[in-house]
């Protein structure tokens, strides 16, 4: 009978106690694994959140109480160059907005105004295009002609900082080139190479962009230079600033405010995501503390169990030493005993973890992300006393923090089983260390002392 | 030949110190059946432990055949106990969850013997001490005191020791069983094997080739039959 077999047998020698210790240990190891699994799930979610996170900052003129509507500040080439040069800014682009009016039908319905409020500073031009919007979808009376938004761009982003999604063709480059939304293309029967007029000039369709579900958020896109020339606008209406890393959004946002002054709305999705992340980071911290605490408890349980066993079997240890057994042999025997105990407990613990990790992750996430869920997504940082007006248009609502988190699912995979096995071994070794020391200290001469 | 020269063992206890063995010298020829007698607390067990390298003396030198026992490293002590010494204890000290055969096999396992060889020799030794048949596969708890002590004698013989040390092996036995154990031990003395038995029993001691009487850690009397 080998050291290993004796170790295994000894682990099960006192059945009642073995079962009791096993159960307690299984719970501790189960919690350890649950914490690990929950922590991993949360970490995965955090990484996904950050990966998905829009790292664009948008800048638009502010309309706060301190800013006179008549005196809307301008964003010019100099400002664009300045924000482009800020650290951690990978790219900055600008847009100019104008509106195109479709010729009105002859009989204008009673009481309906075709004047749609779109905000200050917008210039109107005429076009032969029909809006792609179906009056039905917005509940407008039949025959209403919607104006078409015209955006001049220096880059590939719209005034909300969202990248254009081209169905075909490319973004305008020349002065008489334009991209139209797929809705306009359909409503007007236009395709690549076809032409239309705007501001009494003829434009060639060089691209068609996806415009979203109900509304036409694309309209017509030209180069910024062209739109400025046609609408006689100076400067730009918005900037979209790309930041290299989600971690730098906040600092760049502050730098932009410092650079441009208080008269602009400097907006990013970062705050809501960061807030959601902060909740998750707290959960991550809790799970990692929980992991170590439960791992520690498991080690302590093993330690006390073995220490108790060594005390009980002190005489036996002395006898084995007296008849020629080595310290190493005896320690190995107790080590095997610990490994057997911990392995059985780990198998049970995996069951505990499977049952509890999802619940633990859910509860922790739920109790730590309420703050994030209360926010309405986009946070605005501006110097206008906090009373900012949001120019977020329909179809452009930003997801709330709570929605951002969504579901965190924890599951037991082969990795957990592997880590579990390692943790078990670690616990066994950790918990055996002091008992091993006690064993080494047993003097074989003790067996000669009668009692 | 077991040679003990000026050996002493001092234990520090509380404020003072106890000289459990206090300058002991003697010599036992190989093959001798020797008895150590003396009152309780006179240092018999301590001396036996020193002879068997369970402990190191505070002073003096013990030589067993060609081995300077007092100069052994801890590892050397383990090997010496395993290969040269066989212990028999008053409380038997069998491992409670191993059967009689498994208990006898244990020292051979430590010596690295193969399982088949271990088992064969264990069975043979148990047969020789008179524990036969189904009793060999019983746990110690299901054997009588006398039977347990016979298992323990078999265990002591497992690795063919040159020195058997028995500390009051009959102390827990009735006189009939005690006699049996002494007779057994007597039988194994001779040839290359020396047997040293610690006992209270003057009658048993009278059957020894050499008797050493201890008092207060010293040898106060020695009697040789030859
Ligand atoms: N480990 C020890 N620590 C302190 N004192 C001890 C120790 N071992 C033995 N002694 C003391 O040494 C003396 C001799 O003990 P021991 O050798 O057991 O005597 P015996 O076996 O003759 O009864 C006793 O006084 C005992 O109390
Ligand atoms: Mg004694």
XYZ file of C-alpha atoms and ligand atoms in Angstrom:
705
model
C 0.000 0.000 0.000
C 1.542 3.233 -1.134
C 1.669 6.688 0.391
C -0.990 7.763 -2.100
C -3.403 4.979 -1.203
C -2.927 5.628 2.523
C -3.592 9.326 1.882
C -6.794 8.570 0.005
C -7.959 6.151 2.692
C -7.173 8.568 5.469
C -9.180 11.304 3.776
C -12.232 9.108 4.216
C -11.330 7.555 7.562
C -13.736 9.516 9.696
C -16.823 9.446 7.507
C -19.054 11.880 9.366
C -16.357 14.461 9.593
C -15.221 13.915 6.021
C -18.718 14.561 4.754
C -19.149 17.668 6.913
C -15.803 19.107 5.877
C -16.489 18.201 2.279
C -19.768 20.106 2.217
C -18.357 23.238 3.825
C -15.351 23.101 1.551
C -17.557 22.565 -1.504
C -19.484 25.733 -0.701
C -16.281 27.728 -0.263
C -14.779 26.395 -3.478
C -18.092 26.820 -5.254
C -18.167 30.470 -4.212
C -14.573 30.865 -5.334
C -15.451 29.530 -8.756
C -18.671 31.540 -8.929
C -16.740 34.693 -8.237
C -14.292 33.741 -10.924
C -17.023 33.010 -13.448
C -19.062 36.089 -12.569
C -15.944 38.245 -12.665
C -15.006 36.895 -16.049
C -18.461 37.452 -17.430
C -18.393 41.039 -16.199
C -14.881 41.597 -17.527
C -15.969 40.234 -20.886
C -18.962 42.545 -20.892
C -16.750 45.501 -19.964
C -14.372 44.744 -22.793
C -17.284 44.403 -25.203
C -18.748 47.701 -24.008
C -15.460 49.437 -24.543
C -14.969 47.820 -27.916
C -18.417 48.912 -29.048
C -18.035 52.307 -27.562
C -18.269 55.197 -29.930
C -15.088 57.195 -29.383
C -16.381 60.222 -31.254
C -16.863 63.623 -29.642
C -19.239 66.009 -31.373
C -19.029 69.767 -31.115
C -21.898 72.088 -31.999
C -22.723 75.674 -31.156
C -24.417 75.878 -27.813
C -27.771 77.512 -27.188
C -27.601 78.078 -23.474
C -29.001 81.088 -21.651
C -25.663 82.807 -21.794
C -25.452 82.548 -25.548
C -27.355 85.005 -27.668
C -29.201 83.189 -30.423
C -28.404 86.070 -32.776
C -24.768 85.656 -32.035
C -24.229 81.955 -32.623
C -20.493 81.384 -32.525
C -18.823 79.941 -35.521
C -16.633 76.909 -35.840
C -13.961 77.727 -38.390
C -10.975 76.180 -40.087
C -8.729 77.449 -37.302
C -10.804 75.690 -34.624
C -10.856 72.497 -36.682
C -7.089 72.601 -37.011
C -6.732 73.277 -33.288
C -8.850 70.324 -32.169
C -7.146 68.080 -34.752
C -3.846 68.828 -33.077
C -5.002 67.916 -29.569
C -3.308 64.859 -28.060
C -5.150 61.537 -28.569
C -7.233 62.967 -31.427
C -6.836 60.702 -34.414
C -9.035 62.650 -36.778
C -11.372 65.610 -36.743
C -13.936 66.380 -39.399
C -16.531 69.086 -39.806
C -19.982 69.501 -41.300
C -22.089 72.377 -42.607
C -25.859 72.056 -42.568
C -28.386 73.538 -44.920
C -31.877 72.618 -46.088
C -33.296 71.867 -49.480
C -36.930 72.678 -50.170
C -38.936 70.689 -52.569
C -41.280 72.696 -54.783
C -44.687 72.800 -53.034
C -47.737 71.095 -54.416
C -50.215 73.529 -55.982
C -52.979 73.103 -53.403
C -51.465 73.476 -50.024
C -53.679 71.818 -47.391
C -55.482 74.219 -45.080
C -53.731 75.110 -41.844
C -50.604 73.233 -42.680
C -47.393 75.090 -42.740
C -44.593 73.743 -44.743
C -42.161 75.674 -42.653
C -40.472 73.092 -40.516
C -38.477 74.375 -37.622
C -34.948 73.089 -37.942
C -32.902 75.391 -35.801
C -31.063 78.636 -36.278
C -28.647 79.441 -39.010
C -29.949 77.002 -41.575
C -30.039 78.209 -45.151
C -32.621 77.022 -47.599
C -32.176 76.233 -51.212
C -34.495 74.702 -53.764
C -34.205 71.307 -55.322
C -36.001 69.099 -57.797
C -35.710 66.182 -55.398
C -38.653 64.806 -53.436
C -38.112 63.901 -49.803
C -37.797 60.203 -49.180
C -39.983 60.411 -46.106
C -43.434 58.936 -46.159
C -45.861 61.350 -44.448
C -47.682 58.353 -43.004
C -44.805 57.296 -40.829
C -44.747 60.604 -38.981
C -48.493 61.029 -38.987
C -48.370 64.096 -41.258
C -51.217 64.887 -43.601
C -51.046 63.626 -47.145
C -49.172 65.856 -49.527
C -46.890 67.527 -47.051
C -43.538 68.063 -48.628
C -40.758 67.520 -46.180
C -37.619 69.527 -46.572
C -34.449 67.595 -47.230
C -31.426 68.085 -45.064
C -28.253 68.990 -46.891
C -24.964 68.284 -45.174
C -21.528 69.394 -46.262
C -18.768 67.183 -44.935
C -14.990 67.296 -44.717
C -14.820 63.709 -43.624
C -17.068 60.662 -43.630
C -19.270 61.598 -40.666
C -22.585 63.362 -40.373
C -23.434 66.188 -37.981
C -24.066 63.650 -35.196
C -20.602 62.209 -35.670
C -22.018 59.041 -37.212
C -20.182 57.519 -40.144
C -22.129 57.373 -43.393
C -23.044 53.875 -44.405
C -22.763 53.794 -48.180
C -24.915 51.277 -50.034
C -23.046 52.016 -53.259
C -20.639 54.561 -54.706
C -18.480 56.844 -52.630
C -18.539 60.102 -50.740
C -18.522 63.327 -52.777
C -15.151 64.684 -53.735
C -15.796 67.166 -56.518
C -17.769 70.398 -56.258
C -20.784 69.046 -58.191
C -20.934 65.587 -56.677
C -23.426 64.400 -54.064
C -24.486 61.412 -52.044
C -28.215 60.885 -51.558
C -30.052 58.684 -49.112
C -31.450 55.399 -50.311
C -34.950 56.753 -49.565
C -34.437 59.770 -51.825
C -32.890 57.532 -54.480
C -35.993 55.387 -54.425
C -38.505 58.249 -54.254
C -36.862 60.006 -57.197
C -35.769 56.987 -59.192
C -32.151 58.033 -59.105
C -29.004 55.919 -59.237
C -25.279 56.431 -59.590
C -24.410 58.817 -62.405
C -27.892 60.407 -62.479
C -28.231 64.114 -61.841
C -30.498 66.455 -59.865
C -30.551 70.170 -59.151
C -30.021 72.052 -55.924
C -29.486 75.753 -55.477
C -30.020 75.893 -59.247
C -26.901 73.885 -59.869
C -26.685 70.412 -61.344
C -25.250 67.614 -59.223
C -24.216 64.068 -60.056
C -25.116 61.233 -57.717
C -21.819 59.529 -56.789
C -23.083 57.509 -53.851
C -26.172 56.240 -52.040
C -26.211 56.009 -48.256
C -28.311 53.937 -45.895
C -30.693 56.258 -44.110
C -32.103 54.215 -41.274
C -35.572 52.949 -40.533
C -38.284 55.587 -40.452
C -36.634 58.924 -40.921
C -34.213 60.148 -43.485
C -31.219 61.136 -41.423
C -28.965 61.342 -44.449
C -30.726 63.508 -46.992
C -28.160 64.916 -49.379
C -24.445 65.023 -48.707
C -21.923 67.226 -50.504
C -18.462 68.472 -49.690
C -18.368 71.086 -46.954
C -16.840 73.573 -49.352
C -19.711 73.233 -51.794
C -22.387 73.650 -49.161
C -20.659 76.672 -47.680
C -20.448 78.246 -51.117
C -24.071 77.493 -52.037
C -25.611 78.535 -48.735
C -23.192 81.377 -48.118
C -22.342 80.088 -44.699
C -19.082 80.832 -43.004
C -17.389 78.198 -40.919
C -18.931 74.894 -39.852
C -21.937 73.755 -37.864
C -20.402 70.734 -36.180
C -17.194 68.886 -35.582
C -16.751 65.164 -35.134
C -13.577 64.375 -33.244
C -12.191 60.842 -33.153
C -10.353 59.818 -30.000
C -7.798 57.014 -30.050
C -8.984 55.215 -26.910
C -12.156 55.181 -24.776
C -9.985 56.074 -21.774
C -9.041 59.399 -23.333
C -12.510 60.596 -24.229
C -13.071 62.514 -21.020
C -9.725 64.293 -21.136
C -10.057 65.168 -24.820
C -13.568 66.414 -24.153
C -12.211 68.759 -21.513
C -9.367 69.845 -23.765
C -11.881 70.674 -26.518
C -13.950 72.767 -24.130
C -10.778 74.541 -23.012
C -9.773 75.121 -26.619
C -13.088 76.344 -27.998
C -14.567 78.059 -24.985
C -17.899 77.700 -23.312
C -20.135 78.554 -26.231
C -20.169 75.050 -27.693
C -21.894 71.880 -26.860
C -19.205 69.238 -26.551
C -20.896 65.890 -26.478
C -19.834 62.261 -26.260
C -21.307 58.910 -25.497
C -18.409 58.262 -23.185
C -19.965 59.518 -19.973
C -22.904 57.169 -20.092
C -20.736 54.260 -21.117
C -18.185 55.135 -18.468
C -20.917 55.347 -15.897
C -22.225 51.976 -16.947
C -18.667 50.693 -16.921
C -18.030 52.091 -13.461
C -20.900 49.995 -12.146
C -19.486 46.950 -13.843
C -16.005 47.755 -12.604
C -17.373 47.809 -9.071
C -18.876 44.386 -9.729
C -15.534 43.243 -11.083
C -13.818 44.488 -7.921
C -16.401 42.778 -5.721
C -15.975 39.502 -7.548
C -12.204 39.644 -7.348
C -12.307 40.402 -3.629
C -14.936 37.681 -3.291
C -12.707 35.299 -5.200
C -9.764 35.813 -2.877
C -11.869 35.788 0.258
C -13.584 32.525 -0.632
C -10.319 31.009 -1.855
C -8.793 32.037 1.461
C -11.694 30.509 3.414
C -11.313 27.275 1.497
C -7.607 27.216 2.331
C -8.384 27.950 5.990
C -10.904 25.094 6.094
C -8.334 22.708 4.623
C -5.738 24.067 6.994
C -7.818 23.531 10.126
C -9.025 20.134 9.011
C -5.500 18.946 8.358
C -4.074 20.619 11.438
C -6.735 18.841 13.499
C -5.959 15.548 11.781
C -2.235 15.945 12.338
C -2.870 16.669 16.017
C -5.056 13.588 16.314
C -2.588 11.439 14.470
C 0.516 12.918 16.027
C 1.344 9.583 17.598
C 0.920 7.830 14.254
C 3.224 10.353 12.592
C 5.817 9.691 15.292
C 5.507 5.923 14.821
C 5.950 6.174 11.053
C 9.046 8.274 11.594
C 10.363 5.855 14.235
C 10.048 2.830 11.977
C 11.880 4.489 9.095
C 9.392 6.755 7.317
C 10.710 10.078 6.087
C 9.184 13.489 6.794
C 8.626 13.827 3.088
C 6.722 10.562 2.936
C 4.418 11.537 5.803
C 3.868 15.015 4.391
C 3.103 13.507 0.983
C 0.544 11.227 2.639
C -1.213 14.186 4.252
C -0.844 16.127 0.998
C -2.650 13.353 -0.884
C -5.293 13.436 1.828
C -5.730 17.182 1.272
C -5.826 16.814 -2.508
C -8.463 14.081 -2.282
C -10.583 16.167 0.054
C -10.228 19.301 -2.054
C -10.773 17.492 -5.348
C -14.034 15.968 -4.164
C -15.056 19.351 -2.816
C -14.145 20.998 -6.114
C -16.350 18.653 -8.078
C -19.214 19.461 -5.722
C -18.164 23.123 -5.821
C -18.499 23.203 -9.604
C -22.096 22.236 -9.097
C -22.499 25.042 -6.590
C -20.826 27.443 -9.012
C -22.978 26.330 -11.925
C -26.057 27.002 -9.855
C -24.951 30.291 -8.361
C -22.617 32.185 -10.683
C -25.351 33.464 -12.969
C -27.405 34.574 -9.992
C -24.383 36.205 -8.365
C -23.465 38.044 -11.572
C -27.056 39.209 -12.077
C -27.521 40.401 -8.508
C -24.184 42.205 -8.437
C -24.778 43.858 -11.798
C -28.341 44.826 -10.893
C -27.321 46.429 -7.594
C -24.386 48.256 -9.086
C -25.755 49.630 -12.335
C -28.929 51.410 -11.193
C -27.179 54.772 -11.423
C -26.219 54.077 -14.979
C -29.714 52.988 -15.877
C -31.174 56.250 -14.674
C -29.164 58.366 -17.050
C -30.593 58.966 -20.478
C -27.455 58.151 -22.308
C -25.628 61.075 -23.862
C -24.125 63.434 -21.382
C -23.362 66.943 -22.308
C -20.373 68.773 -21.028
C -20.596 72.455 -21.607
C -19.944 75.756 -19.990
C -23.447 77.069 -20.437
C -24.514 76.504 -16.884
C -25.806 73.022 -17.410
C -29.045 74.207 -19.043
C -28.199 72.848 -22.388
C -30.557 72.210 -25.200
C -30.110 68.918 -26.879
C -30.215 68.878 -30.642
C -30.478 65.169 -30.854
C -32.899 64.514 -33.622
C -35.416 61.735 -34.003
C -33.973 58.364 -34.640
C -30.799 59.365 -32.957
C -31.498 58.666 -29.347
C -28.539 57.249 -27.602
C -28.956 54.108 -25.606
C -29.179 54.490 -21.849
C -26.504 53.110 -19.589
C -28.726 50.284 -18.432
C -29.429 49.233 -21.973
C -25.744 49.417 -22.678
C -25.023 46.757 -20.065
C -27.776 44.503 -21.257
C -27.389 40.948 -20.093
C -24.367 39.598 -18.347
C -24.319 35.855 -18.654
C -21.987 33.667 -16.696
C -21.323 30.078 -17.630
C -19.007 27.277 -16.602
C -16.647 26.430 -19.401
C -13.530 24.305 -19.731
C -11.501 27.300 -18.610
C -13.367 27.439 -15.307
C -12.870 23.735 -14.852
C -9.158 24.144 -15.532
C -8.851 27.099 -13.209
C -10.967 25.219 -10.683
C -8.567 22.296 -10.764
C -5.618 24.642 -10.332
C -7.345 26.549 -7.550
C -8.101 23.241 -5.845
C -4.482 22.213 -6.016
C -3.458 25.635 -4.750
C -5.879 25.388 -1.848
C -4.644 21.905 -1.012
C -1.021 23.043 -1.042
C -1.776 26.256 0.826
C -3.856 24.466 3.424
C -1.244 21.719 3.828
C 1.715 24.001 4.350
C 1.329 24.551 8.066
C 0.230 20.961 8.844
C 3.316 19.861 6.906
C 5.394 22.019 9.188
C 3.668 20.468 12.203
C 4.453 17.008 10.860
C 8.103 17.851 10.355
C 8.265 18.998 13.954
C 6.942 15.780 15.492
C 9.869 14.170 17.318
C 9.948 10.418 16.783
C 11.200 10.006 20.373
C 7.720 11.085 21.516
C 6.461 7.577 20.815
C 8.511 6.308 23.761
C 6.615 8.461 26.223
C 3.763 6.517 27.715
C 0.606 8.130 29.000
C 28.905 -4.745 18.890
C 27.033 -1.871 20.499
C 29.372 0.552 22.211
C 28.059 3.341 24.478
C 30.601 5.839 25.766
C 29.808 8.519 28.362
C 26.383 9.204 26.871
C 24.178 11.871 28.455
C 20.803 13.378 27.605
C 19.608 16.548 29.259
C 16.059 17.880 28.828
C 15.314 21.480 29.547
C 11.988 21.732 31.293
C 10.551 24.956 32.597
C 13.256 26.750 34.562
C 15.510 23.789 35.247
C 16.923 20.815 33.410
C 16.579 17.057 33.796
C 19.523 14.769 33.186
C 17.461 11.816 31.944
C 20.625 9.941 31.019
C 23.667 11.039 32.946
C 27.025 9.701 31.713
C 26.345 6.111 30.748
C 28.977 3.726 29.326
C 28.570 0.059 28.427
C 29.139 -2.414 25.669
C 26.869 -5.147 24.316
C 28.265 -7.914 22.126
C 26.437 -8.734 18.891
C 23.779 -11.401 19.339
C 23.258 -10.654 23.043
C 19.782 -10.638 24.634
C 20.125 -7.700 27.043
C 17.700 -6.283 29.594
C 17.571 -2.792 31.062
C 15.743 -2.583 34.385
C 15.019 0.246 36.745
C 12.313 2.326 38.397
C 9.975 4.475 36.391
C 11.681 7.716 35.434
C 15.182 6.298 35.754
C 15.958 7.070 32.073
C 15.447 3.660 30.427
C 13.236 4.877 27.564
C 15.454 7.881 26.943
C 18.516 5.631 26.690
C 16.676 3.268 24.334
C 15.686 6.218 22.133
C 19.316 7.288 21.935
C 20.399 3.757 20.952
C 17.765 3.749 18.196
C 18.594 7.246 16.916
C 15.126 8.516 17.772
C 16.958 11.324 19.502
C 20.515 12.626 19.698
C 22.478 12.611 22.972
C 23.641 15.836 24.580
C 27.071 14.279 25.044
C 28.921 11.036 24.443
C 29.204 8.588 21.594
C 27.205 5.553 20.467
C 28.707 3.130 17.970
C 26.675 0.317 16.391
C 28.986 -2.106 14.592
C 30.787 0.273 12.241
C 28.275 3.149 12.443
C 28.840 6.218 14.643
C 25.168 6.710 15.478
C 25.793 10.039 17.199
C 27.352 11.514 14.060
C 24.387 10.725 11.776
C 22.592 13.496 9.896
C 18.777 13.584 10.244
C 18.539 11.675 6.943
C 21.144 9.233 8.145
C 19.132 8.708 11.336
C 16.014 7.869 9.303
C 17.957 5.346 7.213
C 19.586 3.870 10.324
C 16.220 3.400 12.043
C 14.753 1.912 8.897
C 17.575 -0.491 8.007
C 19.265 -1.377 11.313
C 16.702 -0.977 14.082
C 13.470 -2.719 14.967
C 11.286 -1.070 17.611
C 8.692 -2.695 19.837
C 6.639 -0.338 22.013
C 4.629 -0.846 25.148
C 1.474 0.512 23.443
C 2.181 -1.542 20.269
C 1.740 1.574 18.137
C 0.253 -0.199 15.153
C -1.340 2.002 12.467
C -5.051 1.569 13.265
C -6.414 1.565 9.727
C -3.883 -0.878 8.313
C -4.348 -4.617 8.671
C -1.778 -6.748 10.497
C -0.083 -7.688 7.210
C -0.110 -4.091 5.995
C 1.449 -2.932 9.274
C 4.274 -5.434 8.885
C 4.732 -4.429 5.234
C 5.122 -0.746 6.079
C 8.860 -0.669 7.026
C 9.617 -2.676 3.889
C 7.745 -0.095 1.840
C 9.955 2.594 3.373
C 12.980 0.493 2.403
C 11.734 0.375 -1.181
C 10.968 -3.346 -1.351
C 8.580 -4.581 -4.014
C 4.976 -5.219 -3.033
C 5.033 -8.967 -3.700
C 8.205 -9.381 -1.683
C 6.770 -7.251 1.129
C 3.609 -9.280 1.319
C 5.390 -12.643 1.250
C 7.793 -11.672 4.027
C 5.040 -10.091 6.137
C 2.978 -13.266 5.969
C 6.015 -15.358 6.829
C 6.908 -13.151 9.823
C 3.335 -13.204 11.118
C 3.328 -16.969 10.826
C 6.545 -17.057 12.848
C 5.157 -14.890 15.682
C 2.102 -17.111 15.739
C -0.495 -14.861 14.121
C -1.897 -17.041 11.385
C -4.773 -17.274 8.931
C -7.569 -14.742 8.892
C -6.113 -12.795 11.807
C -3.371 -11.508 9.504
C -5.848 -9.417 7.561
C -7.587 -8.009 10.627
C -7.283 -4.414 11.713
C -5.387 -3.977 15.013
C -8.616 -3.005 16.780
C -9.904 -6.510 16.203
C -6.871 -8.222 17.703
C -6.126 -8.857 21.384
C -3.259 -7.020 23.117
C -1.000 -10.031 22.921
C -1.780 -10.481 19.238
C -1.139 -6.811 18.538
C 2.212 -7.002 20.274
C 3.133 -10.025 18.183
C 2.278 -8.043 15.025
C 4.503 -5.296 16.346
C 7.366 -7.783 16.882
C 6.883 -8.986 13.300
C 6.976 -5.373 12.109
C 10.221 -4.811 14.044
C 11.784 -7.778 12.253
C 10.617 -6.723 8.775
C 13.846 -5.167 7.493
C 16.141 -7.747 9.195
C 17.473 -5.318 11.817
C 20.777 -5.822 13.611
C 19.366 -4.249 16.781
C 15.877 -4.793 18.210
C 14.850 -2.278 20.867
C 11.789 -3.128 22.952
C 10.460 -0.624 25.503
C 8.456 -2.501 28.149
C 6.905 -4.802 25.523
C 5.049 -6.792 28.179
C 3.826 -3.803 30.178
C 0.276 -4.006 28.819
C 0.067 -7.791 28.699
C -0.922 -10.470 31.174
C 1.924 -12.698 32.317
C 1.152 -15.537 29.922
C 1.190 -13.256 26.867
C 4.169 -11.365 28.320
C 6.115 -14.576 28.584
C 5.290 -15.405 24.990
C 6.625 -12.076 23.760
C 9.840 -12.400 25.777
C 10.306 -15.928 24.459
C 9.824 -14.624 20.932
C 12.334 -11.824 21.389
C 14.778 -14.272 22.989
C 14.463 -16.457 19.924
C 15.393 -13.650 17.585
C 18.536 -12.721 19.531
C 21.679 -14.456 18.399
C 23.409 -14.591 15.076
C 23.714 -11.030 13.840
C 20.827 -9.662 15.876
C 21.150 -7.981 19.272
C 18.017 -7.509 21.376
C 17.703 -4.879 24.121
C 14.547 -5.077 26.234
C 13.505 -2.499 28.808
C 11.429 -4.123 31.536
C 10.207 -3.738 35.084
C 9.954 -7.473 35.419
C 12.918 -8.895 37.365
C 11.809 -12.423 36.459
C 11.942 -11.711 32.737
C 15.215 -9.890 33.200
C 16.686 -12.961 34.772
C 16.467 -14.720 31.418
C 18.755 -12.091 29.796
C 22.407 -12.625 28.917
C 23.194 -9.185 30.267
C 21.203 -7.042 32.698
C 21.810 -3.328 33.220
C 20.093 -1.627 36.164
C 19.444 2.105 35.931
C 18.717 4.728 38.551
C 18.594 8.475 38.100
C 20.022 8.255 34.619
C 23.017 6.158 35.590
C 23.869 2.472 35.318
C 24.016 1.388 38.933
C 24.438 -2.332 38.426
C 25.353 -4.733 35.664
C 25.103 -8.486 35.666
C 26.358 -10.798 32.937
C 25.449 -14.480 32.735
C 28.725 -15.357 31.085
N 11.076 15.032 26.242
C 11.307 15.199 27.551
N 11.284 16.419 28.090
C 11.507 16.613 29.403
N 11.771 15.632 30.250
C 11.815 14.360 29.794
C 11.581 14.083 28.404
N 11.686 12.733 28.226
C 11.972 12.223 29.435
N 12.060 13.183 30.372
C 12.381 12.992 31.779
O 13.546 12.201 31.839
C 13.437 11.285 32.867
C 13.587 9.876 32.350
O 12.457 9.516 31.636
P 12.289 8.135 30.883
O 13.489 7.907 30.069
O 10.988 8.100 30.196
O 12.256 7.128 32.096
P 11.766 5.639 32.145
O 11.573 5.148 30.790
O 12.863 4.920 32.882
O 10.516 5.627 32.951
C 12.094 11.518 33.533
O 12.289 12.354 34.658
C 11.307 12.217 32.482
O 10.376 13.080 33.074
Mg 9.826 4.367 29.869
